[in-house]
């Protein structure tokens, strides 16, 4: 099988408006399409980064909490490459987003930092 690229990542949130604000205002993603699904009383919203569709944001009534600690099997985190990690961290600070201390990848020498979305999904910013 020849895969061309990752098409999208699906994220289920517990508070749709709060998460939509986070992914658009904090991360700077843009809404490509927003669909309210009346039969499920939920939203499916497609979000893009620089015009590339990358995240489906779903809302469901009372989804179970995500197990983060200890680490569970499955998707561990969502990572974004950034050209200027210092500026990105300053922007997180200016928007009141708490984050871990900056670390350095022992294999590549590149710096990275973790923070969380409103539901605790770990997000990583990784220096290009």
PDB file of C-alpha atoms in Angstrom:
ATOM      1  CA  UNK A   1       0.000   0.000   0.000  1.00  0.00           C
ATOM      2  CA  UNK A   2       1.283   3.469  -0.881  1.00  0.00           C
ATOM      3  CA  UNK A   3      -0.015   6.168   1.425  1.00  0.00           C
ATOM      4  CA  UNK A   4       0.165   9.720   0.106  1.00  0.00           C
ATOM      5  CA  UNK A   5      -0.218  11.715   3.319  1.00  0.00           C
ATOM      6  CA  UNK A   6      -2.200  11.962   6.534  1.00  0.00           C
ATOM      7  CA  UNK A   7      -5.660  13.150   5.509  1.00  0.00           C
ATOM      8  CA  UNK A   8      -6.936  14.377   8.876  1.00  0.00           C
ATOM      9  CA  UNK A   9      -7.011  13.753  12.603  1.00  0.00           C
ATOM     10  CA  UNK A  10     -10.362  13.499  14.391  1.00  0.00           C
ATOM     11  CA  UNK A  11     -10.737  15.163  17.792  1.00  0.00           C
ATOM     12  CA  UNK A  12     -13.794  14.692  20.018  1.00  0.00           C
ATOM     13  CA  UNK A  13     -14.422  17.558  22.420  1.00  0.00           C
ATOM     14  CA  UNK A  14     -16.616  17.925  25.481  1.00  0.00           C
ATOM     15  CA  UNK A  15     -17.445  21.631  24.989  1.00  0.00           C
ATOM     16  CA  UNK A  16     -17.756  22.473  21.302  1.00  0.00           C
ATOM     17  CA  UNK A  17     -17.626  26.285  21.526  1.00  0.00           C
ATOM     18  CA  UNK A  18     -14.661  26.249  23.926  1.00  0.00           C
ATOM     19  CA  UNK A  19     -12.703  23.828  21.737  1.00  0.00           C
ATOM     20  CA  UNK A  20     -13.600  25.630  18.512  1.00  0.00           C
ATOM     21  CA  UNK A  21     -12.292  28.858  20.072  1.00  0.00           C
ATOM     22  CA  UNK A  22      -9.078  27.103  21.130  1.00  0.00           C
ATOM     23  CA  UNK A  23      -8.367  25.521  17.747  1.00  0.00           C
ATOM     24  CA  UNK A  24      -9.156  28.714  15.818  1.00  0.00           C
ATOM     25  CA  UNK A  25      -8.091  31.571  18.104  1.00  0.00           C
ATOM     26  CA  UNK A  26      -5.163  29.926  19.907  1.00  0.00           C
ATOM     27  CA  UNK A  27      -3.831  27.602  17.190  1.00  0.00           C
ATOM     28  CA  UNK A  28      -4.942  29.737  14.251  1.00  0.00           C
ATOM     29  CA  UNK A  29      -6.742  27.007  12.298  1.00  0.00           C
ATOM     30  CA  UNK A  30      -9.560  28.082   9.996  1.00  0.00           C
ATOM     31  CA  UNK A  31     -13.023  26.606   9.631  1.00  0.00           C
ATOM     32  CA  UNK A  32     -13.478  24.969   6.229  1.00  0.00           C
ATOM     33  CA  UNK A  33     -16.959  23.583   6.930  1.00  0.00           C
ATOM     34  CA  UNK A  34     -19.206  23.382   9.977  1.00  0.00           C
ATOM     35  CA  UNK A  35     -22.043  20.867  10.063  1.00  0.00           C
ATOM     36  CA  UNK A  36     -24.641  20.532  12.791  1.00  0.00           C
ATOM     37  CA  UNK A  37     -25.942  16.975  12.859  1.00  0.00           C
ATOM     38  CA  UNK A  38     -29.433  17.264  14.322  1.00  0.00           C
ATOM     39  CA  UNK A  39     -29.966  13.513  14.675  1.00  0.00           C
ATOM     40  CA  UNK A  40     -26.867  13.294  16.920  1.00  0.00           C
ATOM     41  CA  UNK A  41     -27.184  16.789  18.438  1.00  0.00           C
ATOM     42  CA  UNK A  42     -23.525  17.277  17.565  1.00  0.00           C
ATOM     43  CA  UNK A  43     -21.146  19.182  15.330  1.00  0.00           C
ATOM     44  CA  UNK A  44     -18.592  17.980  12.803  1.00  0.00           C
ATOM     45  CA  UNK A  45     -16.319  20.845  11.850  1.00  0.00           C
ATOM     46  CA  UNK A  46     -13.433  20.665   9.406  1.00  0.00           C
ATOM     47  CA  UNK A  47     -10.402  22.784  10.302  1.00  0.00           C
ATOM     48  CA  UNK A  48      -7.480  23.742   8.079  1.00  0.00           C
ATOM     49  CA  UNK A  49      -3.902  24.912   8.505  1.00  0.00           C
ATOM     50  CA  UNK A  50      -2.767  27.202   5.670  1.00  0.00           C
ATOM     51  CA  UNK A  51      -5.609  25.877   3.529  1.00  0.00           C
ATOM     52  CA  UNK A  52      -4.838  22.198   4.168  1.00  0.00           C
ATOM     53  CA  UNK A  53      -7.686  20.304   5.846  1.00  0.00           C
ATOM     54  CA  UNK A  54      -6.155  18.600   8.892  1.00  0.00           C
ATOM     55  CA  UNK A  55      -8.597  18.271  11.816  1.00  0.00           C
ATOM     56  CA  UNK A  56     -12.194  17.127  12.202  1.00  0.00           C
ATOM     57  CA  UNK A  57     -13.591  18.560  15.429  1.00  0.00           C
ATOM     58  CA  UNK A  58     -16.526  16.514  16.725  1.00  0.00           C
ATOM     59  CA  UNK A  59     -18.890  17.195  19.596  1.00  0.00           C
ATOM     60  CA  UNK A  60     -20.956  14.494  21.268  1.00  0.00           C
ATOM     61  CA  UNK A  61     -23.135  14.581  24.356  1.00  0.00           C
ATOM     62  CA  UNK A  62     -21.159  13.455  27.419  1.00  0.00           C
ATOM     63  CA  UNK A  63     -18.174  11.732  25.773  1.00  0.00           C
ATOM     64  CA  UNK A  64     -16.039   9.754  28.229  1.00  0.00           C
ATOM     65  CA  UNK A  65     -12.913  11.501  29.483  1.00  0.00           C
ATOM     66  CA  UNK A  66      -9.643  10.812  27.711  1.00  0.00           C
ATOM     67  CA  UNK A  67      -7.164   8.715  29.650  1.00  0.00           C
ATOM     68  CA  UNK A  68      -3.853  10.595  29.590  1.00  0.00           C
ATOM     69  CA  UNK A  69      -2.007   9.610  32.724  1.00  0.00           C
ATOM     70  CA  UNK A  70      -0.636   7.017  32.847  1.00  0.00           C
ATOM     71  CA  UNK A  71      -0.093   6.879  29.109  1.00  0.00           C
ATOM     72  CA  UNK A  72      -2.636   4.634  27.439  1.00  0.00           C
ATOM     73  CA  UNK A  73      -2.325   2.701  24.206  1.00  0.00           C
ATOM     74  CA  UNK A  74      -3.419   4.666  21.152  1.00  0.00           C
ATOM     75  CA  UNK A  75      -2.838   8.155  19.811  1.00  0.00           C
ATOM     76  CA  UNK A  76      -0.464   9.941  22.173  1.00  0.00           C
ATOM     77  CA  UNK A  77      -0.452  13.537  20.942  1.00  0.00           C
ATOM     78  CA  UNK A  78      -0.915  15.932  18.052  1.00  0.00           C
ATOM     79  CA  UNK A  79       2.261  17.719  16.881  1.00  0.00           C
ATOM     80  CA  UNK A  80       2.733  20.853  14.786  1.00  0.00           C
ATOM     81  CA  UNK A  81       6.009  22.015  13.237  1.00  0.00           C
ATOM     82  CA  UNK A  82       6.880  25.668  13.892  1.00  0.00           C
ATOM     83  CA  UNK A  83       9.621  27.805  12.373  1.00  0.00           C
ATOM     84  CA  UNK A  84      10.098  29.992  15.471  1.00  0.00           C
ATOM     85  CA  UNK A  85       9.384  28.037  18.630  1.00  0.00           C
ATOM     86  CA  UNK A  86      10.307  30.941  20.909  1.00  0.00           C
ATOM     87  CA  UNK A  87       7.701  33.174  19.229  1.00  0.00           C
ATOM     88  CA  UNK A  88       5.141  30.351  19.394  1.00  0.00           C
ATOM     89  CA  UNK A  89       5.695  29.913  23.137  1.00  0.00           C
ATOM     90  CA  UNK A  90       5.429  33.685  23.648  1.00  0.00           C
ATOM     91  CA  UNK A  91       2.094  33.568  21.835  1.00  0.00           C
ATOM     92  CA  UNK A  92       0.882  30.722  24.068  1.00  0.00           C
ATOM     93  CA  UNK A  93       1.902  32.813  27.082  1.00  0.00           C
ATOM     94  CA  UNK A  94       0.127  35.916  25.746  1.00  0.00           C
ATOM     95  CA  UNK A  95      -3.076  33.870  25.309  1.00  0.00           C
ATOM     96  CA  UNK A  96      -2.846  32.390  28.807  1.00  0.00           C
ATOM     97  CA  UNK A  97      -2.167  28.836  27.602  1.00  0.00           C
ATOM     98  CA  UNK A  98      -0.141  26.914  30.166  1.00  0.00           C
ATOM     99  CA  UNK A  99       2.628  24.727  28.794  1.00  0.00           C
ATOM    100  CA  UNK A 100       5.460  22.545  29.953  1.00  0.00           C
ATOM    101  CA  UNK A 101       9.055  23.732  29.969  1.00  0.00           C
ATOM    102  CA  UNK A 102      10.881  23.653  26.656  1.00  0.00           C
ATOM    103  CA  UNK A 103      12.753  20.411  26.006  1.00  0.00           C
ATOM    104  CA  UNK A 104      15.347  19.326  23.454  1.00  0.00           C
ATOM    105  CA  UNK A 105      15.001  16.158  21.375  1.00  0.00           C
ATOM    106  CA  UNK A 106      18.042  14.068  22.261  1.00  0.00           C
ATOM    107  CA  UNK A 107      18.191  12.598  18.757  1.00  0.00           C
ATOM    108  CA  UNK A 108      17.657  15.666  16.556  1.00  0.00           C
ATOM    109  CA  UNK A 109      18.734  18.519  18.819  1.00  0.00           C
ATOM    110  CA  UNK A 110      15.467  20.319  18.004  1.00  0.00           C
ATOM    111  CA  UNK A 111      13.432  21.967  20.744  1.00  0.00           C
ATOM    112  CA  UNK A 112       9.800  21.153  21.523  1.00  0.00           C
ATOM    113  CA  UNK A 113       7.112  22.014  24.041  1.00  0.00           C
ATOM    114  CA  UNK A 114       3.835  20.417  25.126  1.00  0.00           C
ATOM    115  CA  UNK A 115       0.528  21.972  26.145  1.00  0.00           C
ATOM    116  CA  UNK A 116      -3.073  20.719  26.163  1.00  0.00           C
ATOM    117  CA  UNK A 117      -6.324  21.496  24.419  1.00  0.00           C
ATOM    118  CA  UNK A 118      -9.389  22.221  26.600  1.00  0.00           C
ATOM    119  CA  UNK A 119     -10.042  18.476  27.052  1.00  0.00           C
ATOM    120  CA  UNK A 120      -6.471  17.567  27.972  1.00  0.00           C
ATOM    121  CA  UNK A 121      -5.350  16.300  24.540  1.00  0.00           C
ATOM    122  CA  UNK A 122      -1.583  16.766  24.466  1.00  0.00           C
ATOM    123  CA  UNK A 123      -0.361  19.067  21.700  1.00  0.00           C
ATOM    124  CA  UNK A 124       3.292  19.465  20.789  1.00  0.00           C
ATOM    125  CA  UNK A 125       5.042  22.317  19.011  1.00  0.00           C
ATOM    126  CA  UNK A 126       8.230  21.009  17.369  1.00  0.00           C
ATOM    127  CA  UNK A 127      10.989  23.254  16.035  1.00  0.00           C
ATOM    128  CA  UNK A 128      11.595  22.904  12.273  1.00  0.00           C
TER     129      UNK A 128
END
